[in-house]
Tab-separated table of C-alpha atoms in Angstrom:
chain	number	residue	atom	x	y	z
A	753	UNK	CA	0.000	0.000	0.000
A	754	UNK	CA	1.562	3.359	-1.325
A	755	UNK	CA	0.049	6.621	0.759
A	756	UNK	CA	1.338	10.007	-0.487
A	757	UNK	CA	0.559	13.530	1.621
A	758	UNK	CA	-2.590	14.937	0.781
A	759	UNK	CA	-0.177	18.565	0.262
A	760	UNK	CA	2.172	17.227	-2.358
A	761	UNK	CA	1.870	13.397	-3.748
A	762	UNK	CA	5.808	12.904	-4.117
A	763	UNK	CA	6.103	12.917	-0.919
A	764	UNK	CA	5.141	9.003	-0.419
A	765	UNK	CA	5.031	6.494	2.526
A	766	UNK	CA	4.423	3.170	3.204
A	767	UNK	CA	1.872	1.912	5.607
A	768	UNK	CA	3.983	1.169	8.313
A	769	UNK	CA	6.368	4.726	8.102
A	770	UNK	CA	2.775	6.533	7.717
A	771	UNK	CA	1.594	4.631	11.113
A	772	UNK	CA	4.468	5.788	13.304
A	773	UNK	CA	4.721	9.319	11.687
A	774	UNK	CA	1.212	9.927	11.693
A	775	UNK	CA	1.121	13.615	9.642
A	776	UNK	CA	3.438	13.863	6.628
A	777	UNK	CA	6.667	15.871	6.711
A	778	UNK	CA	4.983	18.446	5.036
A	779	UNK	CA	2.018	19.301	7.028
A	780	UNK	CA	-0.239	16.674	5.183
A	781	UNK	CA	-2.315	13.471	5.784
A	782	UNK	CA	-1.347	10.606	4.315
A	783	UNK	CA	-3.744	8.544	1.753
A	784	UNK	CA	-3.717	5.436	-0.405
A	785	UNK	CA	-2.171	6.615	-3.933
A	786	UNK	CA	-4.459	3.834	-5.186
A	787	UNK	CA	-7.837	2.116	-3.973
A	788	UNK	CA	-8.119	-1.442	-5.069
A	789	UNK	CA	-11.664	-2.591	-5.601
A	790	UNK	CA	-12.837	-5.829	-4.663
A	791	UNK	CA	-14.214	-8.290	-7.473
A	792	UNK	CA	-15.161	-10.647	-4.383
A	793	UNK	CA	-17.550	-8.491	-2.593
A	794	UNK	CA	-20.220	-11.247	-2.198
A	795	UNK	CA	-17.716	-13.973	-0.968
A	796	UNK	CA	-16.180	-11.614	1.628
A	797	UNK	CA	-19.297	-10.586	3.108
A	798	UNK	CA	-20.587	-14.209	3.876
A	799	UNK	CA	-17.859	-13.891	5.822
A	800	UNK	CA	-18.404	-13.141	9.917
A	801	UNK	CA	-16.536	-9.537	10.633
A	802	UNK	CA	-13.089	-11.014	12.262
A	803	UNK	CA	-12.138	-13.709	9.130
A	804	UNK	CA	-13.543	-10.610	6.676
A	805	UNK	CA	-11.587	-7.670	8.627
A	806	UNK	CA	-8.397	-10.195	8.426
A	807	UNK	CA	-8.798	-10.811	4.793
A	808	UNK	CA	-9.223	-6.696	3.794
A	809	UNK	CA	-6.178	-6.065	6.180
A	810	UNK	CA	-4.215	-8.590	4.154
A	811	UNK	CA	-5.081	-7.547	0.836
A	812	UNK	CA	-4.441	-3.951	1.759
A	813	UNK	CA	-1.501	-4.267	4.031
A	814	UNK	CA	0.484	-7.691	2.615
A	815	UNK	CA	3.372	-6.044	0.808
A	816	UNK	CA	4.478	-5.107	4.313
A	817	UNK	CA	2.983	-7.824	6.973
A	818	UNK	CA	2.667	-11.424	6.626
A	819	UNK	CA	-0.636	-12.593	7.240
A	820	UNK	CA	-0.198	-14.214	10.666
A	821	UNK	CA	0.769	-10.761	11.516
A	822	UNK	CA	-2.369	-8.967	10.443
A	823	UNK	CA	-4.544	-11.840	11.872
A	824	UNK	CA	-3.132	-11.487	15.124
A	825	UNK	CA	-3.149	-7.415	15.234
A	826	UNK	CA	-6.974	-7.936	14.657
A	827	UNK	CA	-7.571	-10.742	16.577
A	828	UNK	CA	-6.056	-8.460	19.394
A	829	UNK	CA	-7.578	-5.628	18.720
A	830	UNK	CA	-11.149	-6.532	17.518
A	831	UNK	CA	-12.787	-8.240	20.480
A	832	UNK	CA	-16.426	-6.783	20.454
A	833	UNK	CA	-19.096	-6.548	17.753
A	834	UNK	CA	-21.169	-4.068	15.687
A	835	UNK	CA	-24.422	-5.015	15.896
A	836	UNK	CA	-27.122	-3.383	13.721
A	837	UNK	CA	-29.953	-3.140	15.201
A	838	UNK	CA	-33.361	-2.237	13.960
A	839	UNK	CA	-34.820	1.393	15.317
A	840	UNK	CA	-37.957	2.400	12.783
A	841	UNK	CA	-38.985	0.347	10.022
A	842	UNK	CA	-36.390	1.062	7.055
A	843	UNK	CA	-33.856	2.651	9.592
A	844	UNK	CA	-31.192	0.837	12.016
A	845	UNK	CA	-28.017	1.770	14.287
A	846	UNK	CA	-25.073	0.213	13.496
A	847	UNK	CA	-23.881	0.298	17.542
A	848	UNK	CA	-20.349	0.651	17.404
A	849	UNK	CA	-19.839	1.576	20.997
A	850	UNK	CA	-19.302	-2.340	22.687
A	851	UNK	CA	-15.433	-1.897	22.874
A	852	UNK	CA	-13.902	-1.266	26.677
A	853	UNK	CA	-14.163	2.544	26.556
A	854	UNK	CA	-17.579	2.538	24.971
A	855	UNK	CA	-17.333	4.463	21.834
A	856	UNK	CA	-16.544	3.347	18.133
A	857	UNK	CA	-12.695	5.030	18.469
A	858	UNK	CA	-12.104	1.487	20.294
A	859	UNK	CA	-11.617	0.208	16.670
A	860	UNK	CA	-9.273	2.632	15.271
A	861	UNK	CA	-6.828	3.240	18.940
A	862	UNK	CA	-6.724	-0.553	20.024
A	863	UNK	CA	-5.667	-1.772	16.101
A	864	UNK	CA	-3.176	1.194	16.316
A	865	UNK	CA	-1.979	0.747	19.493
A	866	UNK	CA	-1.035	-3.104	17.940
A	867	UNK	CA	0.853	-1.661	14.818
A	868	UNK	CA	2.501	0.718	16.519
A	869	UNK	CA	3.582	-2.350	19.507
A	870	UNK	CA	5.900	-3.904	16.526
A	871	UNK	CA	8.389	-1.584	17.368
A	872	UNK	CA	8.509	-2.679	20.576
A	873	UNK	CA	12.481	-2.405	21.759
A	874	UNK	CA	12.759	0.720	19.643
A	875	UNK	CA	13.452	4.236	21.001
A	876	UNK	CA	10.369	5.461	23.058
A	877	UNK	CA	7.693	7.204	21.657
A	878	UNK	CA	4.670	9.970	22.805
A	879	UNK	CA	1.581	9.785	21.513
A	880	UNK	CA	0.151	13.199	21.006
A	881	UNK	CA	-3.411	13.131	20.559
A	882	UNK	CA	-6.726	16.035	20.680
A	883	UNK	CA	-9.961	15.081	21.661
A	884	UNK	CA	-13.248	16.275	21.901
A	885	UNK	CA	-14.518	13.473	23.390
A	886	UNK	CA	-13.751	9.841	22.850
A	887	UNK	CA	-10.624	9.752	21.269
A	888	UNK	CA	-8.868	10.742	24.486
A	889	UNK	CA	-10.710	7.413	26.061
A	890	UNK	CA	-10.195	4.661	23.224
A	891	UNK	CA	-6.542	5.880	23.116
A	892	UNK	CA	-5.720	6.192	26.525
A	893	UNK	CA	-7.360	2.880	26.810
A	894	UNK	CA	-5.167	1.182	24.471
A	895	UNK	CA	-1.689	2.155	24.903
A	896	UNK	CA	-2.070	2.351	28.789
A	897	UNK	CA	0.664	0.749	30.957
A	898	UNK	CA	2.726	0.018	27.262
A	899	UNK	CA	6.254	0.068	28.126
A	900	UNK	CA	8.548	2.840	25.969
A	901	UNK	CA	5.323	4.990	24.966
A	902	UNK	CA	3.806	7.759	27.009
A	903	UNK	CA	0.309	9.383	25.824
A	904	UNK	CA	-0.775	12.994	25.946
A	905	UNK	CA	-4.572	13.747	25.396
A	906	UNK	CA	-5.592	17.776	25.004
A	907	UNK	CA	-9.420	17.990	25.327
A	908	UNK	CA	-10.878	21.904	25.683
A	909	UNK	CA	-11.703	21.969	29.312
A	910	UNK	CA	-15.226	21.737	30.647
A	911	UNK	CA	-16.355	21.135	26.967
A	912	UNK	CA	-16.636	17.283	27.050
A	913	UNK	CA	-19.225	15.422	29.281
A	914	UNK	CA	-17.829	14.225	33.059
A	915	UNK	CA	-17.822	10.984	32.511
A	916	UNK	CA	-15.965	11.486	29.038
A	917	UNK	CA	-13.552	13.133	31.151
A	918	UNK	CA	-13.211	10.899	33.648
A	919	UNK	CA	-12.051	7.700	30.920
A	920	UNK	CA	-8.874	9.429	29.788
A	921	UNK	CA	-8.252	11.848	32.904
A	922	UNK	CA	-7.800	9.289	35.694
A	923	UNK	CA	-5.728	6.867	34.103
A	924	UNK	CA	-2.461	8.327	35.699
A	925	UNK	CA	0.941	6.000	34.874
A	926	UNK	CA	1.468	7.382	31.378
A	927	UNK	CA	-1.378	8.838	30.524
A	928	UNK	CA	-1.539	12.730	30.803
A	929	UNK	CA	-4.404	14.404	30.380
A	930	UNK	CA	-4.162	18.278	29.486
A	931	UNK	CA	-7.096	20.357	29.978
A	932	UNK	CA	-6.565	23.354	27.270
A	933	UNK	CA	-8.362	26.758	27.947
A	934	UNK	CA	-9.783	26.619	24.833
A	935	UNK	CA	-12.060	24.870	21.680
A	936	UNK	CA	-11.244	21.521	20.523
A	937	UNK	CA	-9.991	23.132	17.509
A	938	UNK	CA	-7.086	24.823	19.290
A	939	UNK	CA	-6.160	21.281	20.965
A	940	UNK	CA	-5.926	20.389	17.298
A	941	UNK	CA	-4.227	23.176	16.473
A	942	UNK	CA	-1.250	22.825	18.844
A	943	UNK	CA	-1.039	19.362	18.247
A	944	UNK	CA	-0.691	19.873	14.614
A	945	UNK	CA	2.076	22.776	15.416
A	946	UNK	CA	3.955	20.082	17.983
A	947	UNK	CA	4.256	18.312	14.700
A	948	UNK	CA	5.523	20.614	12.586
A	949	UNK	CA	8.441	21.313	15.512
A	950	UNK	CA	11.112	18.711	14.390
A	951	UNK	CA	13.150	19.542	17.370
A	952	UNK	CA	10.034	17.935	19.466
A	953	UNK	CA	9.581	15.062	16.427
A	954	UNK	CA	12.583	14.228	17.051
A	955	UNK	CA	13.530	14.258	20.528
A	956	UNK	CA	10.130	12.685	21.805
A	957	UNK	CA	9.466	10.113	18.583
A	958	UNK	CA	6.006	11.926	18.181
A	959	UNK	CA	3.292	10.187	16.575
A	960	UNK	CA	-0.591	10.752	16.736
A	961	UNK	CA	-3.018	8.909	17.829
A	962	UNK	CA	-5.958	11.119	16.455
A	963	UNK	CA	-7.891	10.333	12.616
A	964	UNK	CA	-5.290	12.242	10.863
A	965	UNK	CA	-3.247	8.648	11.323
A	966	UNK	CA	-4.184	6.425	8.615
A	967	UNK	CA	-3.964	3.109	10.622
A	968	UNK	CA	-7.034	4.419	12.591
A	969	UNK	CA	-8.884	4.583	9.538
A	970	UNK	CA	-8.007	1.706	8.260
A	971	UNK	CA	-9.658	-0.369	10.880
A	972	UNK	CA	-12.778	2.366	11.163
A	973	UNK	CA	-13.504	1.172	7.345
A	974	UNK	CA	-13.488	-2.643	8.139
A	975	UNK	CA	-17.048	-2.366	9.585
A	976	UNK	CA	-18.801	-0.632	6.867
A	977	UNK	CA	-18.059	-3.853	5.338
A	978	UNK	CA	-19.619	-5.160	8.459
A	979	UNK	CA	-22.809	-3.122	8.294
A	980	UNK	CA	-23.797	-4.034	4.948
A	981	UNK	CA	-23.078	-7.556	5.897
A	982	UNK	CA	-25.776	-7.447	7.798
A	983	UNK	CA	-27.922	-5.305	5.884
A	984	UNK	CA	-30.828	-7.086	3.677
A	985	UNK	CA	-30.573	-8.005	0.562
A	986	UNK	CA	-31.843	-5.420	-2.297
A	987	UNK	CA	-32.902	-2.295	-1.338
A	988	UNK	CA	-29.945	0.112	-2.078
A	989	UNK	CA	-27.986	1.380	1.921
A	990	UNK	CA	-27.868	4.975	2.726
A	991	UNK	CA	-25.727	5.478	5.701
A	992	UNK	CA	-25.509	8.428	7.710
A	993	UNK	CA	-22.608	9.032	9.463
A	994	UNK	CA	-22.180	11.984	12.329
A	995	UNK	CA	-19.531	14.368	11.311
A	996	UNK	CA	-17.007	16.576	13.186
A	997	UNK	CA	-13.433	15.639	12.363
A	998	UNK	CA	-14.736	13.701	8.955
A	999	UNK	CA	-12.426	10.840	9.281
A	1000	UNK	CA	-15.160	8.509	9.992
A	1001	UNK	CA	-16.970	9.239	6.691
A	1002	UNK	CA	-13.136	8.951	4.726
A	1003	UNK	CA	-13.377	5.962	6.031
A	1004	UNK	CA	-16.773	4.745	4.834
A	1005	UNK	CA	-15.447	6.533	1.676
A	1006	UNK	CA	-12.379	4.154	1.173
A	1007	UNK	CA	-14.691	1.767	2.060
A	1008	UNK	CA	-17.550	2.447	-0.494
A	1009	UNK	CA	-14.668	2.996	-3.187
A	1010	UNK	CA	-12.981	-0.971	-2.397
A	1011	UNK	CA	-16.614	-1.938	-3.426
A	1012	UNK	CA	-18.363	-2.203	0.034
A	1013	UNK	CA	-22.110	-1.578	-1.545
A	1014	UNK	CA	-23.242	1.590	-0.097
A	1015	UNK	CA	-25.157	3.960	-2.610
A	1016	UNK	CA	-24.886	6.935	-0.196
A	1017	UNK	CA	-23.325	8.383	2.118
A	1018	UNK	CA	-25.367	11.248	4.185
A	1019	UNK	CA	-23.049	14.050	6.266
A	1020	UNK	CA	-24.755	14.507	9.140
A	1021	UNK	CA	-23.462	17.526	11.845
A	1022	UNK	CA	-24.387	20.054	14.336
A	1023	UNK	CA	-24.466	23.409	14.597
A	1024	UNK	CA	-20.601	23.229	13.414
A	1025	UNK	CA	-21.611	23.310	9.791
A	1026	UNK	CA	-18.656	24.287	7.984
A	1027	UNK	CA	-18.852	20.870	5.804
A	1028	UNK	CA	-22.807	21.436	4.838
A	1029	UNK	CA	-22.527	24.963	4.042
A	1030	UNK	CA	-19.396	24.327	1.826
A	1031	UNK	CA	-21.567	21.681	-0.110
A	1032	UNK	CA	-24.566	24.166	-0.164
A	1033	UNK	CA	-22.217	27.316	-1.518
A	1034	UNK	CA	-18.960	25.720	-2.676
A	1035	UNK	CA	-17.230	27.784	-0.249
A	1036	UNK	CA	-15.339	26.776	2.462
A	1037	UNK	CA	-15.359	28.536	5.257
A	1038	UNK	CA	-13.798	27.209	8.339
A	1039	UNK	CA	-14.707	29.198	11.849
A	1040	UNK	CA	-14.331	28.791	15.765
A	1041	UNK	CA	-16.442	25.826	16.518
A	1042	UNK	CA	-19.959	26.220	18.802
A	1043	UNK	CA	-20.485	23.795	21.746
A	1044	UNK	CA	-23.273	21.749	21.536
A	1045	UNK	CA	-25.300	18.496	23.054
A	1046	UNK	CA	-23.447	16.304	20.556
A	1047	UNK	CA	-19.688	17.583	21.902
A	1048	UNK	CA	-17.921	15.012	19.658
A	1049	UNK	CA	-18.874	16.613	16.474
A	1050	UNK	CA	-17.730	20.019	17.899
A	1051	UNK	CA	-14.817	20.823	15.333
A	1052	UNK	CA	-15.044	24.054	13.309
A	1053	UNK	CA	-11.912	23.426	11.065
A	1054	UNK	CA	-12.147	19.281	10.560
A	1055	UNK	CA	-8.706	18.017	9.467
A	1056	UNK	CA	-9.874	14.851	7.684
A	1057	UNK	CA	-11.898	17.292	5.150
A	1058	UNK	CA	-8.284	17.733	3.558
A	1059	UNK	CA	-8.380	13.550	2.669
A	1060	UNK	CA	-11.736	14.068	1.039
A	1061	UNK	CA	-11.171	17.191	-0.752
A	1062	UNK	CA	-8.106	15.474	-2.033
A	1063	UNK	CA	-10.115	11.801	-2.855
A	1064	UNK	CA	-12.523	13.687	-5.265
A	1065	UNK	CA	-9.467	16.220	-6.527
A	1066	UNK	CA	-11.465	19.062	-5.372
A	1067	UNK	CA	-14.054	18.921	-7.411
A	1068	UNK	CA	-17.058	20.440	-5.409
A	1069	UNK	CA	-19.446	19.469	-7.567
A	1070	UNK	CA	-18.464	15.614	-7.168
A	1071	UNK	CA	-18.590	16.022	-3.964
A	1072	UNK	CA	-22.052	17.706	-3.937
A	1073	UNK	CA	-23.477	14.632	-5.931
A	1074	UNK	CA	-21.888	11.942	-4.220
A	1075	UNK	CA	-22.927	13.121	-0.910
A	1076	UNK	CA	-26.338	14.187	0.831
A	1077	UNK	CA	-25.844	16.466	3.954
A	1078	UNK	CA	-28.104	17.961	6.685
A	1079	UNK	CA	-27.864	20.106	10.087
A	1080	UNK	CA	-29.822	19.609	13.214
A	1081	UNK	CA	-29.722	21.687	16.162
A	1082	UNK	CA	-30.061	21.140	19.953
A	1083	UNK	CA	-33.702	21.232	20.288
A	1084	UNK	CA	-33.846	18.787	17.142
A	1085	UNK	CA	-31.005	16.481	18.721
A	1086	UNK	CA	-33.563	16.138	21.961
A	1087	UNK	CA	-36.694	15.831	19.890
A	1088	UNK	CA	-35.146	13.031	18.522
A	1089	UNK	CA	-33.523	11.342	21.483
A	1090	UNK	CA	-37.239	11.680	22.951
A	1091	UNK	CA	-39.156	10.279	19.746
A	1092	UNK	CA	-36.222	7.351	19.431
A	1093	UNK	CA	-36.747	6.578	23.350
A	1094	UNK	CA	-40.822	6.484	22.875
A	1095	UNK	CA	-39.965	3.849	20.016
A	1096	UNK	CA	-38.058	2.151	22.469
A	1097	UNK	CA	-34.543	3.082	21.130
A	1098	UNK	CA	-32.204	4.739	23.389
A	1099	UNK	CA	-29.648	6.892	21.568
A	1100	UNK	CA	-26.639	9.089	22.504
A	1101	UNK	CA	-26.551	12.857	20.745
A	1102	UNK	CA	-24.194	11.849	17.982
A	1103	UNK	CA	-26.554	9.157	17.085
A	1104	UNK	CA	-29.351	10.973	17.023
A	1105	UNK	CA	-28.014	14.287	15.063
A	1106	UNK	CA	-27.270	11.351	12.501
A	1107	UNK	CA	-30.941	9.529	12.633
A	1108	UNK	CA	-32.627	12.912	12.675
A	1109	UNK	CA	-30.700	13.467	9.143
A	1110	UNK	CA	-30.489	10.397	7.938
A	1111	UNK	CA	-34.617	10.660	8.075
A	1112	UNK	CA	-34.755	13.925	6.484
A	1113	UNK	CA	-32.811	12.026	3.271
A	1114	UNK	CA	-33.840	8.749	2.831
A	1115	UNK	CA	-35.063	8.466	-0.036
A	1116	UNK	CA	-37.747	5.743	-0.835
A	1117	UNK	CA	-36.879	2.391	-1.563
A	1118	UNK	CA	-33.937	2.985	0.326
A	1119	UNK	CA	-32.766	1.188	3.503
A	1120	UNK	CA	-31.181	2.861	6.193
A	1121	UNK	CA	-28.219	2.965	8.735
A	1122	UNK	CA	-27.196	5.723	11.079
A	1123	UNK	CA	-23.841	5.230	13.023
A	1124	UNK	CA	-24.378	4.972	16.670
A	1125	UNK	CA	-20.964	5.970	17.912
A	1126	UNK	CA	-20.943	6.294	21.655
A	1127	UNK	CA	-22.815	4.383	24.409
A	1128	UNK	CA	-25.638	7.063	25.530
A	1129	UNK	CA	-24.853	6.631	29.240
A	1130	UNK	CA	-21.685	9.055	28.370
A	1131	UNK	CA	-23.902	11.702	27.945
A	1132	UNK	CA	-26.364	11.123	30.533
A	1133	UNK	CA	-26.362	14.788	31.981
A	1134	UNK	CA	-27.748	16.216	28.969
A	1135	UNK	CA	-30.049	13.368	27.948
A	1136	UNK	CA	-31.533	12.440	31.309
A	1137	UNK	CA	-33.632	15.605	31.687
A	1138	UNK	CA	-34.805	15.429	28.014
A	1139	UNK	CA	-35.556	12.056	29.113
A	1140	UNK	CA	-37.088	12.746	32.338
A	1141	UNK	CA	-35.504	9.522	33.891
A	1142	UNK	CA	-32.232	8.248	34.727
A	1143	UNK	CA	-30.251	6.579	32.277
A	1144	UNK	CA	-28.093	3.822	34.386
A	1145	UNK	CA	-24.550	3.223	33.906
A	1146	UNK	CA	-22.594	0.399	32.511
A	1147	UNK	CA	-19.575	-0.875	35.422
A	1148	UNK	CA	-17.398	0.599	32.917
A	1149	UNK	CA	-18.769	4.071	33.641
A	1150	UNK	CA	-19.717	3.388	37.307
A	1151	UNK	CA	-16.505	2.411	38.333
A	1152	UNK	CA	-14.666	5.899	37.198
A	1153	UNK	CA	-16.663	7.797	39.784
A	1154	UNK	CA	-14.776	7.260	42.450
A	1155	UNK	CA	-11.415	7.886	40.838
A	1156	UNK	CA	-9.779	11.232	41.192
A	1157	UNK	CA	-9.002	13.487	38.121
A	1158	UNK	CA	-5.274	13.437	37.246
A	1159	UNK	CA	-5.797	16.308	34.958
A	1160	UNK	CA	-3.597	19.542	34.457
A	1161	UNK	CA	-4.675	22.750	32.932
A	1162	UNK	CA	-2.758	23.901	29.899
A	1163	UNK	CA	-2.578	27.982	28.100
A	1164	UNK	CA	-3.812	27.688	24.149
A	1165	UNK	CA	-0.335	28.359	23.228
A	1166	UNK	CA	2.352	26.341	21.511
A	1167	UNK	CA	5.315	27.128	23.699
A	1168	UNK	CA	3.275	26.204	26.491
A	1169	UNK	CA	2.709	22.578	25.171
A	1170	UNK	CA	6.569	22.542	24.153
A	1171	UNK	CA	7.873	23.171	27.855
A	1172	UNK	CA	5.266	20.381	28.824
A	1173	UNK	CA	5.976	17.409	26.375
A	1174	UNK	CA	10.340	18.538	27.128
């Protein structure tokens, strides 16, 4: 697999350098130069997800890792399923929140936690990631306690919920959690700039841990494959995907373009609507992002936009017909949550900004699937008093209340995050 930086295509990768550099030299992400499609599609989704994710892996990734290699980095990091699960007639959830920390980042941090792990003995590294929710949690999760790597999660202080808080801010051992007086985008921002720093590249073996590393979204595409595995036959699959940082829709786009039979993919976001009102004017427009109920999707300047800009060669009108988009705001996201709950579905914020679009654009004939990315217990402090009752909490969620924060506050500047990471 060849990647080249989304900024200048000579300057090329392999799979493996891309992994442990995360951004390119030159400020860029790194994608495929080439996606192979599949001429197998039926075979490989008779498969069950684990032989099928093994199989893409290999195709993709066998010029650099024998098979037994990829089978074990999946059969490591893959341990949970995606169920989809029916919500209103025509409409289901593909749940991709059963990993340890809840959320579907599980997939992405625990298979790159793996590739990175085959340089174990090599010189240490620090994984620098941003969050704005979950990330922090599935990647503090799965490099925690790994000898020779130390992890540093930047969230925007008091703008994820508690409990998201609490998953990457107690860990402690080395895990540190820095709470930056700011907007996710300026935790992005730094992190971005700590890149560009070769002094600190060098001197810390810096890679990221966020969706701008392509081994994340390598394992976030494997279960597209998985939801229209499960899918029924014949009626053509929309899929609407919440949106903030955009790497989960690259994903489903790789995945769409290797022959995984999706018709359409629907953009669904917040009130951060940079993405929808570029594909309404043709102007892009980033700005400071808004907070909302659905925290996760709270980016105002999403990186991973670059990869799909660059996958239809910036071609706006491509992009306009390939894609359907929508916005829903707060009082929308509850409405939802409380029609969803009637019907006896129970969804988190970033699952129901997605339904509440996905609805609006179905088209008929058309089945679809909405990507429910978080356990809804996460979020209970918004959605219990739309809700009117208690939501309870999983022991994974329970057990972090009694755990102190381990958290230290951090200026929106880049020399302050240099003096911290030397």
């Amino acid at each position: 697999m060849k990647l080249a930086s989304t900024r200048n295509p000579s300057t090329q990768a392999t799979f493996l350098e891309a992994a442990r550099m995360g951004l390119a030299p030159d400020g860029g992400l790194f994608a495929p130069v080439a996606i192979p499609p599949f001429s197998d599609m039926a075979d490989l989704l008779r498969l069950t997800f684990l032989p099928r994710s093994v199989e893409i892996l290999h195709r993709i990734l066998g010029d650099e890792l024998p098979r037994l290699v990829v089978e074990d980095l999946a059969r490591s990091a893959f341990t949970f399923p995606a169920p989809l699960v029916p919500v209103r007639p025509g409409i289901s959830a593909l749940e991709l929140f059963h990993g340890p920390t809840l959320a579907f980042k599980d997939f992405g941090a625990r298979f790159l936690a793996r590739v990175l792990a085959l340089d174990a003995g090599a010189k240490p590294r620090t994984v620098l990631t941003a969050t704005s929710g979950d990330t922090g949690a599935a990647v503090a999760n799965a490099f925690l306690g790994l000898p020779g790597v130390r992890v540093v999660v930047l969230y925007p202080s008091g703008r994820v919920s508690p409990l998201q808080e609490r998953q990457f801010a107690t860990c402690g051992g080395n895990v540190l959690a820095l709470a930056v007086d700011g907007v996710f985008d300026d935790c992005q921002r730094l992190v971005k700039g700590a890149f560009e720093d070769p002094e600190l590249v060098g001197s810390l073996g810096l890679t990221s841990a966020n969706s701008i590393n392509i081994a994340r979204l390598l394992a976030q595409l494997l279960y597209y494959f998985e939801a229209a595995a499960q899918a029924e036959r014949g009626a053509p699959l929309t899929v609407a995907v919440p949106s903030g940082n955009f790497g989960n829709l690259y994903a489903g786009l790789l995945a769409q373009a290797m022959g995984a039979p999706i018709g359409a993919f629907v953009v669904a976001t917040n009130a951060n609507r940079v993405v929808p009102d570029y594909l309404d004017t043709g102007v892009y427009r980033p700005r400071p992002s808004v907070a909302t109920l659905s925290n996760a999707m709270d980016v105002g300047s999403p990186s991973n936009w670059e990869r799909i800009h660059a996958l239809f060669r910036g071609d706006h009108d491509a992009m306009a017909a390939a894609l359907r988009w929508g916005v829903r705001s707060d009082a929308e996201t509850r409405q939802t949550v409380l029609d969803l709950d009637r019907e006896g579905y129970l969804a988190d914020p970033h699952g129901a900004v997605a339904c509440g679009v996905l609805q609006a654009q179905l088209r008929e004939g058309e089945q679809g699937i909405f990507l429910a990315t978080a356990h809804p217990a996460k979020f209970r402090e918004s959605l219990e008093p739309t809700l009117g009752r208690e939501i309870p909490l999983p022991r994974a969620l329970s057990d972090l209340l009694e755990k102190p924060l381990l958290n230290e506050p951090l200026p929106a500047e880049q020399a302050a995050l240099k003096r911290r990471l030397s």
